[in-house]
Amino acid sequence: MFGPGTLTMKRNLILRLPPHPAFCSGARRQIAEFARARGIPDALVDSVVGAAGEALANAIEHAGSAAPIEVSVSADAARLIVTVRDAGIGFRADANDVALPSADAERGRGLAIMRRSSDIFSVSALPSGGTEVVVGCNLPRRNGGSAA
């Protein structure tokens, strides 16, 4: 939004995406652009975008729903957070306790990758059905004591 002599950036980005892989790259790009526009360091952006991409891919593959997937992104002085919500079938109760599968396993690394790529990570069942995955990072302090 533009005001008299000032530029105010929106603090949130909300995407509603069809549950189809063709929309993943565009979502990752928009998340990265949102974060970089706020001066968040590239290494942190890359980690969070990678984790968010895994969350979105899991929602597309495992939710079992044709309902749109909601991706919300927020940034403040201390954190960058991406939340992915689907209206699907939910998840196992032990989804927050993630370990890497064996080296020869073909699948099963998504939650472990999200956990290891994020300072902030949670998986929750939604009361209305579906799953919510939250990934994010804590931001470094900038000169003057404030973060991004």
Coordinates of C-alpha atoms in Angstrom, one line a residue:
M1 CA 0.0 0.0 0.0
F2 CA 1.2 3.5 -0.7
G3 CA 0.5 6.4 1.6
P4 CA 1.6 10.0 1.5
G5 CA 5.4 9.6 1.2
T6 CA 5.6 6.1 2.7
L7 CA 5.6 2.6 1.6
T8 CA 4.0 -0.1 3.8
M9 CA 4.6 -3.7 3.0
K10 CA 1.9 -6.2 3.9
R11 CA 3.0 -8.4 6.8
N12 CA 1.2 -11.5 5.4
L13 CA 0.9 -13.4 2.2
I14 CA -2.0 -15.8 1.7
L15 CA -2.2 -18.3 -1.2
R16 CA -5.0 -20.7 -1.9
L17 CA -3.8 -23.4 -4.3
P18 CA -5.5 -26.3 -6.1
P19 CA -4.0 -29.5 -4.8
H20 CA -1.9 -30.1 -7.9
P21 CA 1.9 -30.3 -8.2
A22 CA 1.9 -27.7 -11.1
F23 CA 1.3 -25.0 -8.5
C24 CA 4.2 -25.8 -6.2
S25 CA 7.0 -23.9 -8.0
G26 CA 4.9 -20.7 -8.2
A27 CA 4.1 -21.0 -4.5
R28 CA 7.7 -21.5 -3.6
R29 CA 8.7 -18.5 -5.7
Q30 CA 6.1 -16.2 -4.1
I31 CA 7.2 -17.3 -0.6
A32 CA 10.8 -16.5 -1.5
E33 CA 9.9 -13.1 -3.0
F34 CA 7.8 -12.2 0.1
A35 CA 10.7 -13.1 2.4
R36 CA 13.5 -11.5 0.3
A37 CA 11.5 -8.2 0.0
R38 CA 11.8 -8.0 3.8
G39 CA 15.5 -8.4 3.8
I40 CA 15.6 -11.9 5.2
P41 CA 19.0 -13.5 4.4
D42 CA 19.0 -15.9 1.4
A43 CA 20.2 -18.9 3.4
L44 CA 17.2 -18.6 5.8
V45 CA 14.8 -18.0 2.9
D46 CA 16.1 -21.1 1.1
S47 CA 15.7 -23.3 4.2
V48 CA 12.2 -22.2 4.9
V49 CA 11.1 -22.3 1.3
G50 CA 12.5 -25.8 1.0
A51 CA 10.6 -26.9 4.2
A52 CA 7.4 -25.1 3.0
G53 CA 7.7 -26.8 -0.4
E54 CA 7.9 -30.2 1.4
A55 CA 4.8 -29.4 3.4
L56 CA 2.9 -28.3 0.3
A57 CA 4.0 -31.5 -1.6
N58 CA 2.9 -33.6 1.3
A59 CA -0.5 -31.9 1.4
I60 CA -1.0 -32.5 -2.3
E61 CA 0.1 -36.1 -2.1
H62 CA -1.5 -37.2 1.2
A63 CA -4.5 -35.1 2.0
G64 CA -6.8 -36.9 -0.3
S65 CA -8.9 -33.8 -0.8
A66 CA -9.8 -31.7 -3.9
A67 CA -10.2 -28.6 -1.6
P68 CA -7.7 -25.8 -2.1
I69 CA -4.6 -25.8 0.1
E70 CA -4.0 -22.6 2.0
V71 CA -0.4 -21.3 2.4
S72 CA 0.0 -18.3 4.7
V73 CA 3.3 -16.5 5.2
S74 CA 4.1 -14.0 7.8
A75 CA 7.2 -12.1 8.8
D76 CA 7.9 -9.8 11.7
A77 CA 11.1 -8.6 13.4
A78 CA 11.9 -11.9 14.9
R79 CA 10.5 -14.7 12.7
L80 CA 9.5 -15.9 9.2
I81 CA 6.6 -18.4 9.4
V82 CA 4.9 -20.4 6.7
T83 CA 1.7 -22.3 7.5
V84 CA 0.3 -25.0 5.1
R85 CA -3.3 -26.1 5.8
D86 CA -5.2 -28.8 3.9
A87 CA -8.8 -30.1 4.3
G88 CA -7.7 -33.7 4.0
I89 CA -7.7 -36.9 6.0
G90 CA -5.3 -35.8 8.8
F91 CA -2.1 -37.4 10.0
R92 CA -0.6 -39.8 12.5
A93 CA -0.4 -38.7 16.1
D94 CA 3.4 -39.2 16.2
A95 CA 4.1 -36.9 13.2
N96 CA 6.1 -34.4 15.3
D97 CA 8.5 -37.2 16.3
V98 CA 10.3 -37.6 13.0
A99 CA 13.3 -39.7 12.1
L100 CA 15.0 -40.2 8.8
P101 CA 14.2 -43.6 7.2
S102 CA 16.9 -46.0 6.3
A103 CA 19.4 -45.0 3.6
D104 CA 17.8 -47.4 1.1
A105 CA 14.2 -46.2 1.7
E106 CA 12.7 -44.5 -1.4
R107 CA 10.3 -42.3 0.6
G108 CA 9.5 -40.9 4.0
R109 CA 12.0 -38.0 4.3
G110 CA 9.6 -35.1 4.0
L111 CA 8.8 -34.5 7.7
A112 CA 12.4 -35.1 8.7
I113 CA 13.6 -32.6 6.1
M114 CA 11.0 -30.0 7.3
R115 CA 12.1 -30.5 10.9
R116 CA 15.8 -30.2 10.1
S117 CA 15.3 -27.2 7.8
S118 CA 13.3 -25.1 10.3
D119 CA 13.8 -23.5 13.7
I120 CA 10.0 -23.6 14.0
F121 CA 8.2 -26.9 13.1
S122 CA 4.9 -28.4 14.1
V123 CA 2.2 -30.7 12.6
S124 CA -1.3 -30.5 14.0
A125 CA -4.7 -32.1 13.2
L126 CA -7.3 -29.4 12.5
P127 CA -10.6 -29.7 14.4
S128 CA -12.5 -29.4 11.2
G129 CA -10.4 -32.1 9.5
G130 CA -7.1 -31.8 7.7
T131 CA -3.6 -31.0 8.7
E132 CA -1.7 -27.8 9.5
V133 CA 2.1 -27.8 9.1
V134 CA 4.0 -24.8 10.4
V135 CA 7.6 -24.2 9.4
G136 CA 9.8 -21.2 9.9
C137 CA 13.0 -19.6 11.2
N138 CA 14.1 -17.2 13.8
L139 CA 15.7 -14.1 12.3
P140 CA 19.1 -12.6 13.2
R141 CA 19.1 -9.3 14.9
R142 CA 20.1 -6.4 12.7
N143 CA 22.1 -3.3 13.7
G144 CA 20.2 -1.4 16.3
G145 CA 18.8 -4.5 18.0
S146 CA 15.9 -5.3 15.7
A147 CA 15.6 -8.2 13.3
A148 CA 14.2 -8.3 9.7

